[in-house]
Amino acid sequence: MLASRLPGILPPLDDAEALESAAVRSVAGLAIDFHHWKTRPFRAPHHTASAVALVGGGSQPRPGEISLAHHGVLFLDELAEYDRHVLEVLREPLETGRVIISRAARQAEFPAAFQLVAAMNPCPCGYAGDVSGRCVCTPDAVRRYRARISAPLLDRIDLQLDVLRVPLAELGADRGVGEPSAAVRARVITARERQQQRAGKPNAALNSREMQRDCALAANDRTLLERSLDRLGLSARAYHRILRVARTIADLAGAERIGTTQLTEAIQYRRLLLPSH
Ligand SMILES: [Zn+2]
């Protein structure tokens, strides 16, 4: 439910993005959706979808779901149920924002700069970590289930959260509803404008030189980050990704520099309650 709400807080596509999005749909043989012009795409392919349907391909190469999600959201529910090979293919576009499809006769390149959102159960039965103690899985079964998501793929997922079951009594209408999407969206748009003004691009696209300029840490925070990477066994890639997330948290808060609060929050998104590796 949270994933399907995400497009509602994202800024609209600009003209160039909307044209690219329409071009991908057209190449895929889909009608251009003028009713949702400038709305960011949200694609949620089922885990039984074929590799070609997901990443693209065919004798006349066509874009797959990851390209239809270009400039938008790709939601993979029940992540552990997807073909492991398909999940590994996602690593490249997650870094480069494009996918290259090679066939004997020809090669095609499609854009695939999508925001990946994925969900999975904590274990095969779904109750690991639940206060009810209902989980019937052996530690080994839990490990095997979680190992279906490789460490290199997990490394490319910036925000990792355990979502605990909400007691039914707390779902009642009398608990009030959260902030409306429109209010969150306004905050997102402001944060993105801040990034455009500072670097001319979103934080996700900052290169290492730009990060040295815009993501500078105080000496004690740098030590904190280095120790956390050591303790959590994270890569140099995770180091840069944590800094970009911290920069974004600071932008959402309207902070000039990344402080300890923002850095700690960014690190915390790398620490699942039940680590898989
Ligand atoms: Zn279980």
mmCIF file of N, CA, C and O and ligand atoms in Angstrom, residues 123-128 135-137, ligand 1:
data_model
loop_
_atom_site.group_PDB
_atom_site.id
_atom_site.type_symbol
_atom_site.label_atom_id
_atom_site.label_comp_id
_atom_site.label_asym_id
_atom_site.label_seq_id
_atom_site.Cartn_x
_atom_site.Cartn_y
_atom_site.Cartn_z
ATOM 1 N N CYS A 123 10.517 -14.095 6.347
ATOM 2 C CA CYS A 123 10.843 -15.532 6.334
ATOM 3 C C CYS A 123 9.765 -16.233 5.512
ATOM 4 O O CYS A 123 8.761 -15.612 5.164
ATOM 5 N N PRO A 124 9.943 -17.531 5.192
ATOM 6 C CA PRO A 124 8.931 -18.202 4.358
ATOM 7 C C PRO A 124 7.515 -18.143 4.938
ATOM 8 O O PRO A 124 6.549 -17.994 4.177
ATOM 9 N N CYS A 125 7.343 -18.235 6.264
ATOM 10 C CA CYS A 125 5.983 -18.222 6.817
ATOM 11 C C CYS A 125 5.471 -16.802 7.040
ATOM 12 O O CYS A 125 4.271 -16.582 7.178
ATOM 13 N N GLY A 126 6.373 -15.837 7.074
ATOM 14 C CA GLY A 126 5.969 -14.440 7.183
ATOM 15 C C GLY A 126 5.924 -13.871 8.596
ATOM 16 O O GLY A 126 5.627 -12.696 8.778
ATOM 17 N N TYR A 127 6.244 -14.690 9.611
ATOM 18 C CA TYR A 127 6.084 -14.211 10.994
ATOM 19 C C TYR A 127 7.385 -13.995 11.762
ATOM 20 O O TYR A 127 7.339 -13.706 12.955
ATOM 21 N N ALA A 128 8.546 -14.140 11.093
ATOM 22 C CA ALA A 128 9.810 -13.951 11.820
ATOM 23 C C ALA A 128 9.847 -12.556 12.434
ATOM 24 O O ALA A 128 9.482 -11.581 11.791
ATOM 25 N N CYS A 135 6.273 -17.619 14.229
ATOM 26 C CA CYS A 135 7.145 -18.103 13.153
ATOM 27 C C CYS A 135 7.542 -19.557 13.391
ATOM 28 O O CYS A 135 7.956 -19.924 14.484
ATOM 29 N N VAL A 136 7.359 -20.385 12.354
ATOM 30 C CA VAL A 136 7.671 -21.809 12.469
ATOM 31 C C VAL A 136 8.926 -22.173 11.666
ATOM 32 O O VAL A 136 9.235 -23.343 11.501
ATOM 33 N N CYS A 137 9.639 -21.160 11.120
ATOM 34 C CA CYS A 137 10.770 -21.453 10.240
ATOM 35 C C CYS A 137 12.046 -21.715 11.056
ATOM 36 O O CYS A 137 12.278 -21.070 12.068
HETATM 37 ZN ZN ZN B 1 8.724 -17.924 9.609
#
